[in-house]
Each structure stands twice: as C-alpha cells, then as structure tokens.
Amino acid sequence: MEGLGLNGFWQYRNVLVTGCTGFLGGWVVQELLARGAKPVGLVRDWVPRSRTLTEDLLSRVVVVRGTLEDQSLLERALNEYEIDTVLHLAAQAVVSTANRNPVSTFESNIRGTWTLLEACRRVGTVKGIVVASSDKAYGAQARLPYAEDSPLMGRFPYDVSKSCADLLAQSYAATYGLPVAVTRCGNFFGGGDLNFSRIVPGTILSVLRNEPPVIRSDGTPTRDYLYVRDGALAYLLLAEAIRQRAIAGEAFNFSYELPLTAGEMVDRILALMGRTDLKPVIRDEATNEIPHQYLSSRRAREVLEWQPAFGLDQGLKDTIAWYRQYAEVWGAR
C-alpha cells in the first residue's frame, strides 16, 4: 500500500504533532522522521519516561512549549514553522482521570480541539489536518459493530469529550472548508504506554514481576484493539489521503475487527508469554465504562485501501518484547 510506504510524500514536509510525547505521538514522530519529514512537537509536560525522550526522538524535533488552549501560541507556531500538516493527537486519554476531573478533560479535549482548528483556519496555510477521535465517541449502542454513520452518543466525561472534538472537526470542515479528517480507532496497545491501568501493559508488567494480572472490570467488557504502530501508519495514510480525495469532514474507523473481552485479551497475553499458570485477579471495580465496543473498518479498507501492517498477534509479540527490553525502567526487575 503506497500510503504506508516511503513514497516521498513526507520528505521535508513541516508537520505539527500535538501530543508528540504521548504514547501514540512517539510512534507517529518515529514514522515521520523515517520518511524525512520535519516534525514540530507541541509539548505541555516534560515526561522523562516517554518514548519520545528515552529513545532520543525529541532531539530531532522542533519543540514548542505550551498548551493547546493557547491560541496565540498555536498561531505563532503554525506561521513561524510554515506548518503544512497537523496531526492532532494531544488529549487527556484516561477514562478514570476523566471521571475524577471532567473539567480538565473537557478543557484539553474539547477546548484544545476548537482552539487548534480555529488557529488553522485563521492562519489559512495548513493543507491537511487529522483529528484523533475514538471509538468511545460512539457511546453505548445496540447496533454493533460501529460504522462511521453511527450517531455519536458519548455520555460519560471522556466519551463526551471525544464526541465533541469529533463534531468540532466536522463542523470546521463543513462551515469553513478546513481540510480535516477524523480517526476513530480501537484501543491502542504497544511499547511505551505509561498507563499501566490499561489491560495490555498492566498484564505484561504483572507477568514480568511474576504476579497475577489484575482485571479492573468483571472481565466481560468487549473491546477492539489496534497496535500503536498500525495506528501511527493509519494516521499518516489518512493525512496523505486528504490531499488526494474529497474526504474533508469525514471520519474513518481503524481496528482489527476482532473484538475480545478483557479476560480473553489477558489470556492471550499470558499464552504468548508462556505464563498460563498465572490466574487473573478480577476486581470488578471499573465504573462509567461501556460494556461492548467494536468497530467496522470496512470504509477505511475500501476508500483508503487500508490494511494493517502488523496485526494483533504480531503487535502483542512486539509489545511484549519492548517491555522485556525496558523491564528495569518500569521496575519489573
């Protein structure tokens, strides 16, 4: 697939990456650098254990220090660095954090999105924008899998923030002709995820510590998953497609279309790590979570000719290998 190859599209291209020190952001920056792009990263907090820092990616990025809510800062960065493409990944991405403090989540995820879109509109030189929404934007629905024409029905704080950001992107495309498209992805997993309350890194860390993994739910919620490297490549593919097809304002689902319960995902990891003797601890303490969520990626396959480069099992094997390599950093040994 040409969009995933080193086809010259990104060579010397100035790209603003919000959330460049985040979990997904580090892998996106790595792919951009491999393609000869010139990333400019917006950095709010300094996170020493971020992959972008520990694997020395940030030294190759122009760093703009500040927040998404600072419109004058964003306009300055877009102007001074002659930004051609924006990949908007920055967000408060933890459901439990959103439940504890919804306002900070709404500020970063909703206000931050409209501030960035407005800055792009006012500057007027950005030719492609990808906004990260989520499968959570769909909320709880009876019809599954979600398709892109499913209504956005977020109810809990994190889900609402993603529904709003998604609609804002669509609004700026429809009203102002802004060249923006939206991604709605399954649950990302991969090396460098610092949120160990998530099922994949939490399970791997438990095994490395020779401890039984913990499942915060009752083990039955169903989710889609996407290896973070497949996710990063999907973002780049969509950013390229904005120039080639009339898809401004449109959204695309990306997942492996292989829904798994939390228990099934833990069992899969334990099998790959050769530790089926460790039995998960079911805590059943998760709140404000949607019981079943999974996506149809048919539209991405047909319109964008997308197909994953890695897949679920290869992604899990790579993820396990990454955490084994950096076990001492995470206190596993």
Coordinates of C-alpha atoms in Angstrom, one line a residue:
M1 CA 0.0 0.0 0.0
E2 CA 1.6 3.2 -1.2
G3 CA 0.3 5.3 1.7
L4 CA 2.3 3.2 4.1
G5 CA 5.5 3.2 2.1
L6 CA 8.4 5.5 1.9
N7 CA 6.9 7.2 -1.2
G8 CA 8.4 10.6 -0.8
F9 CA 5.2 12.4 0.3
W10 CA 6.6 13.4 3.7
Q11 CA 10.1 14.4 2.6
Y12 CA 10.9 17.8 4.0
R13 CA 7.2 18.4 5.0
N14 CA 6.7 20.5 8.1
V15 CA 4.3 18.7 10.4
L16 CA 2.8 19.8 13.7
V17 CA 2.3 16.9 16.1
T18 CA 0.3 17.7 19.2
G19 CA 0.8 15.2 22.0
C20 CA 4.2 14.3 20.5
T21 CA 5.5 13.0 23.8
G22 CA 2.4 10.8 24.4
F23 CA 2.0 7.1 23.7
L24 CA 0.8 7.4 20.1
G25 CA 2.7 10.6 19.5
G26 CA 6.1 9.0 19.9
W27 CA 5.4 6.3 17.3
V28 CA 4.0 8.9 14.9
V29 CA 7.1 11.1 15.3
Q30 CA 9.3 8.0 14.6
E31 CA 7.4 7.2 11.4
L32 CA 7.6 10.9 10.3
L33 CA 11.3 11.0 10.9
A34 CA 11.8 7.8 9.0
R35 CA 10.1 9.4 6.0
G36 CA 12.2 12.6 6.1
A37 CA 9.5 14.9 7.5
K38 CA 10.3 17.8 9.8
P39 CA 8.2 17.4 12.9
V40 CA 7.3 20.3 15.2
G41 CA 6.0 19.0 18.5
L42 CA 3.7 20.8 21.0
V43 CA 4.8 19.8 24.5
R44 CA 2.9 20.7 27.6
D45 CA 4.5 18.4 30.3
W46 CA 8.0 17.0 30.4
V47 CA 7.6 13.2 30.8
P48 CA 11.1 11.7 31.3
R49 CA 9.9 8.1 30.6
S50 CA 8.1 9.0 27.4
R51 CA 9.5 7.0 24.4
T52 CA 10.0 10.3 22.6
L53 CA 12.6 11.1 25.2
T54 CA 14.0 7.8 26.3
E55 CA 14.6 6.7 22.7
D56 CA 16.0 10.1 21.7
L57 CA 13.4 11.1 19.2
L58 CA 12.7 14.6 20.7
S59 CA 16.3 15.8 19.9
R60 CA 15.2 15.6 16.3
V61 CA 12.0 17.5 16.7
V62 CA 11.4 21.3 16.9
V63 CA 9.8 21.7 20.4
V64 CA 7.1 24.3 21.1
R65 CA 6.4 24.5 24.8
G66 CA 2.8 25.3 25.7
T67 CA -0.8 24.2 25.8
L68 CA -3.4 23.5 23.2
E69 CA -5.7 26.1 24.8
D70 CA -3.2 28.9 23.9
Q71 CA -4.5 30.1 20.5
S72 CA -1.8 32.8 20.0
L73 CA 0.9 30.2 20.7
L74 CA -0.6 27.9 18.1
E75 CA -1.0 30.6 15.5
R76 CA 2.7 31.6 16.1
A77 CA 3.9 28.0 15.7
L78 CA 1.8 27.4 12.5
N79 CA 3.1 30.6 11.0
E80 CA 6.8 30.6 12.0
Y81 CA 7.4 26.9 11.2
E82 CA 5.3 27.1 8.0
I83 CA 3.2 24.0 9.0
D84 CA 1.8 22.1 6.1
T85 CA 0.1 19.2 8.0
V86 CA -1.3 18.9 11.5
L87 CA -1.7 15.6 13.4
H88 CA -3.8 16.4 16.4
L89 CA -3.1 13.6 19.0
A90 CA -3.0 15.5 22.2
A91 CA -5.7 14.7 24.7
Q92 CA -6.4 13.6 28.3
A93 CA -6.8 10.0 27.3
V94 CA -7.5 8.1 30.6
V95 CA -11.2 7.3 31.4
S96 CA -10.7 7.1 35.2
T97 CA -8.9 10.5 35.2
A98 CA -11.8 12.0 33.2
N99 CA -14.3 10.6 35.8
R100 CA -12.3 12.2 38.6
N101 CA -11.8 15.6 36.9
P102 CA -14.1 16.1 34.0
V103 CA -13.3 19.8 33.6
S104 CA -9.6 19.3 32.9
T105 CA -10.6 16.6 30.3
F106 CA -13.1 19.0 28.7
E107 CA -10.5 21.8 28.6
S108 CA -7.9 19.8 26.8
N109 CA -10.0 17.6 24.6
I110 CA -12.8 20.0 23.6
R111 CA -11.4 23.5 24.1
G112 CA -8.0 22.4 22.9
T113 CA -9.5 21.0 19.7
W114 CA -11.5 24.1 18.8
T115 CA -8.6 26.3 19.6
L116 CA -6.3 24.3 17.3
L117 CA -8.9 24.2 14.5
E118 CA -9.5 27.9 14.8
A119 CA -5.8 28.6 14.7
C120 CA -5.5 26.6 11.5
R121 CA -8.5 28.4 10.0
R122 CA -7.0 31.9 10.8
V123 CA -3.6 31.1 9.5
G124 CA -5.0 29.6 6.4
T125 CA -1.9 27.8 5.1
V126 CA -2.4 24.3 6.6
K127 CA -3.3 21.8 3.8
G128 CA -4.2 18.7 5.9
I129 CA -5.4 18.1 9.5
V130 CA -6.1 14.8 11.2
V131 CA -8.0 14.9 14.4
A132 CA -7.9 11.9 16.8
S133 CA -11.4 10.9 17.9
S134 CA -12.1 7.5 19.4
D135 CA -14.5 4.5 19.3
K136 CA -15.6 6.0 22.7
A137 CA -17.2 8.9 20.8
Y138 CA -20.0 6.5 19.7
G139 CA -21.1 5.7 23.2
A140 CA -23.1 2.7 24.1
Q141 CA -25.3 1.4 21.2
A142 CA -27.3 -1.6 20.4
R143 CA -26.0 -1.8 16.9
L144 CA -22.5 -3.2 16.6
P145 CA -20.0 -3.0 15.1
Y146 CA -20.0 0.7 14.9
A147 CA -19.9 2.1 11.4
E148 CA -19.0 5.7 10.6
D149 CA -22.6 6.7 10.1
S150 CA -23.5 5.5 13.7
P151 CA -24.5 8.5 15.8
L152 CA -22.0 10.0 18.3
M153 CA -23.6 9.3 21.7
G154 CA -20.9 9.8 24.3
R155 CA -22.4 10.0 27.8
F156 CA -19.5 9.8 30.3
P157 CA -16.9 12.5 30.6
Y158 CA -14.2 11.0 28.4
D159 CA -16.7 9.7 25.8
V160 CA -18.4 13.1 25.6
S161 CA -15.1 14.9 25.1
K162 CA -14.3 12.7 22.1
S163 CA -17.8 13.1 20.7
C164 CA -17.5 16.9 20.9
A165 CA -14.0 17.0 19.4
D166 CA -15.2 14.8 16.6
L167 CA -18.2 17.1 15.8
L168 CA -16.0 20.2 16.0
A169 CA -13.7 18.8 13.3
Q170 CA -16.7 18.0 11.1
S171 CA -18.1 21.5 11.8
Y172 CA -14.9 23.3 10.7
A173 CA -14.8 21.2 7.5
A174 CA -18.4 21.8 6.6
T175 CA -18.5 25.5 7.6
Y176 CA -15.1 26.8 6.6
G177 CA -13.8 24.1 4.2
L178 CA -11.0 23.2 6.6
P179 CA -9.1 20.1 5.2
V180 CA -9.7 18.0 8.3
A181 CA -10.5 14.3 8.7
V182 CA -11.1 12.2 11.8
T183 CA -9.8 8.9 13.1
R184 CA -11.9 6.6 15.3
C185 CA -9.6 3.8 16.5
G186 CA -9.9 0.8 18.7
N187 CA -7.9 0.6 22.0
F188 CA -4.2 1.3 21.2
F189 CA -1.6 -1.0 22.7
G190 CA 2.2 -1.2 22.2
G191 CA 5.5 -0.3 23.7
G192 CA 5.8 3.0 25.6
D193 CA 2.3 3.1 27.1
L194 CA 2.8 4.6 30.6
N195 CA -0.8 3.9 31.7
F196 CA -0.4 0.6 33.5
S197 CA -4.1 0.5 34.4
R198 CA -4.7 -0.5 30.8
I199 CA -5.1 -4.1 30.2
V200 CA -2.1 -4.8 27.9
P201 CA 0.8 -3.0 29.6
G202 CA -0.7 -3.8 33.0
T203 CA -0.8 -7.6 32.2
I204 CA 2.7 -7.6 30.8
L205 CA 4.2 -5.8 33.8
S206 CA 2.5 -8.2 36.2
V207 CA 4.0 -11.2 34.4
L208 CA 7.4 -9.6 34.4
R209 CA 7.0 -9.1 38.1
N210 CA 5.8 -12.7 38.5
E211 CA 2.5 -11.5 39.8
P212 CA -1.1 -12.4 38.7
P213 CA -2.5 -9.8 36.3
V214 CA -5.4 -7.6 37.5
I215 CA -8.6 -7.0 35.6
R216 CA -10.4 -3.9 36.9
S217 CA -13.7 -4.9 35.3
D218 CA -15.6 -8.2 35.7
G219 CA -13.7 -9.5 32.6
T220 CA -16.6 -9.4 30.2
P221 CA -16.4 -5.9 28.5
T222 CA -15.6 -6.3 24.8
R223 CA -13.2 -4.1 23.0
D224 CA -11.4 -3.7 19.7
Y225 CA -7.6 -3.3 19.8
L226 CA -5.0 -1.7 17.5
Y227 CA -1.3 -2.0 17.7
V228 CA 0.1 1.5 18.0
R229 CA 2.4 1.2 15.0
D230 CA -0.6 0.2 12.8
G231 CA -2.3 3.2 14.3
A232 CA 0.6 5.6 13.5
L233 CA 0.6 4.4 9.9
A234 CA -3.1 4.8 9.6
Y235 CA -2.8 8.5 10.7
L236 CA -0.1 9.1 8.1
L237 CA -2.2 7.4 5.4
L238 CA -5.3 9.5 6.2
A239 CA -3.2 12.7 6.2
E240 CA -2.0 11.8 2.7
A241 CA -5.5 10.9 1.5
I242 CA -6.8 14.3 2.4
R243 CA -4.8 15.7 -0.5
Q244 CA -5.9 13.0 -2.9
R245 CA -9.6 12.5 -2.2
A246 CA -12.6 14.7 -1.3
I247 CA -12.8 13.4 2.3
A248 CA -12.7 16.6 4.3
G249 CA -15.0 16.4 7.3
E250 CA -15.2 12.6 7.1
A251 CA -14.3 10.0 9.7
F252 CA -12.7 6.6 9.4
N253 CA -12.7 3.6 11.8
F254 CA -9.5 1.7 12.3
S255 CA -9.3 -1.6 14.1
Y256 CA -8.6 -5.3 13.6
E257 CA -12.3 -6.1 13.7
L258 CA -11.5 -8.8 16.3
P259 CA -13.5 -7.9 19.5
L260 CA -12.1 -9.5 22.6
T261 CA -13.3 -9.5 26.2
A262 CA -10.8 -8.2 28.8
G263 CA -10.4 -11.8 30.0
E264 CA -9.7 -13.1 26.5
M265 CA -7.1 -10.4 26.0
V266 CA -5.3 -11.3 29.3
D267 CA -5.4 -15.0 28.4
R268 CA -3.9 -14.2 25.0
I269 CA -1.0 -12.3 26.6
L270 CA -0.4 -14.9 29.2
A271 CA -0.2 -17.6 26.5
L272 CA 2.2 -15.5 24.4
M273 CA 4.4 -15.0 27.5
G274 CA 4.2 -18.7 28.5
R275 CA 2.6 -17.9 31.9
T276 CA -0.8 -19.5 31.7
D277 CA -0.1 -20.6 35.3
L278 CA -0.8 -17.0 36.5
K279 CA -4.6 -16.6 37.1
P280 CA -6.0 -13.1 36.7
V281 CA -7.5 -11.3 39.7
I282 CA -11.0 -10.0 38.9
R283 CA -11.6 -6.8 40.8
D284 CA -14.9 -5.7 39.2
E285 CA -14.3 -2.1 40.2
A286 CA -14.4 -0.2 36.9
T287 CA -17.1 2.5 36.6
N288 CA -18.6 4.5 33.7
E289 CA -17.4 2.1 31.1
I290 CA -19.3 1.0 28.0
P291 CA -19.9 -2.8 28.1
H292 CA -19.3 -3.6 24.4
Q293 CA -17.5 -1.6 21.8
Y294 CA -16.1 -2.7 18.4
L295 CA -15.7 -1.2 15.0
S296 CA -16.1 -1.9 11.3
S297 CA -13.1 -0.8 9.3
R298 CA -14.7 -1.6 6.0
R299 CA -14.8 2.0 4.9
A300 CA -11.1 2.5 5.6
R301 CA -10.3 -0.6 3.6
E302 CA -12.5 0.4 0.6
V303 CA -11.9 4.2 0.5
L304 CA -8.3 4.4 1.8
E305 CA -7.2 0.9 0.8
W306 CA -6.0 0.5 4.4
Q307 CA -4.8 -2.8 5.7
P308 CA -2.7 -3.3 8.9
A309 CA 1.0 -3.9 8.5
F310 CA 1.3 -5.9 11.8
G311 CA -1.9 -7.3 13.2
L312 CA -3.0 -8.3 16.7
D313 CA -0.7 -11.2 17.5
Q314 CA 2.4 -9.7 15.9
G315 CA 1.7 -6.4 17.7
L316 CA 1.4 -8.2 21.0
K317 CA 4.6 -10.1 20.4
D318 CA 6.4 -6.8 19.6
T319 CA 4.9 -5.1 22.6
I320 CA 5.9 -7.9 25.0
A321 CA 9.5 -7.8 23.6
W322 CA 9.6 -4.0 24.1
Y323 CA 8.6 -4.2 27.7
R324 CA 11.1 -7.1 28.3
Q325 CA 13.8 -4.9 26.9
Y326 CA 12.9 -2.0 29.2
A327 CA 11.9 -4.1 32.2
E328 CA 14.3 -2.3 34.6
V329 CA 12.9 1.1 33.6
W330 CA 9.4 0.0 34.7
G331 CA 10.6 -1.5 38.0
A332 CA 9.8 -5.1 36.8
R333 CA 13.3 -6.4 37.8

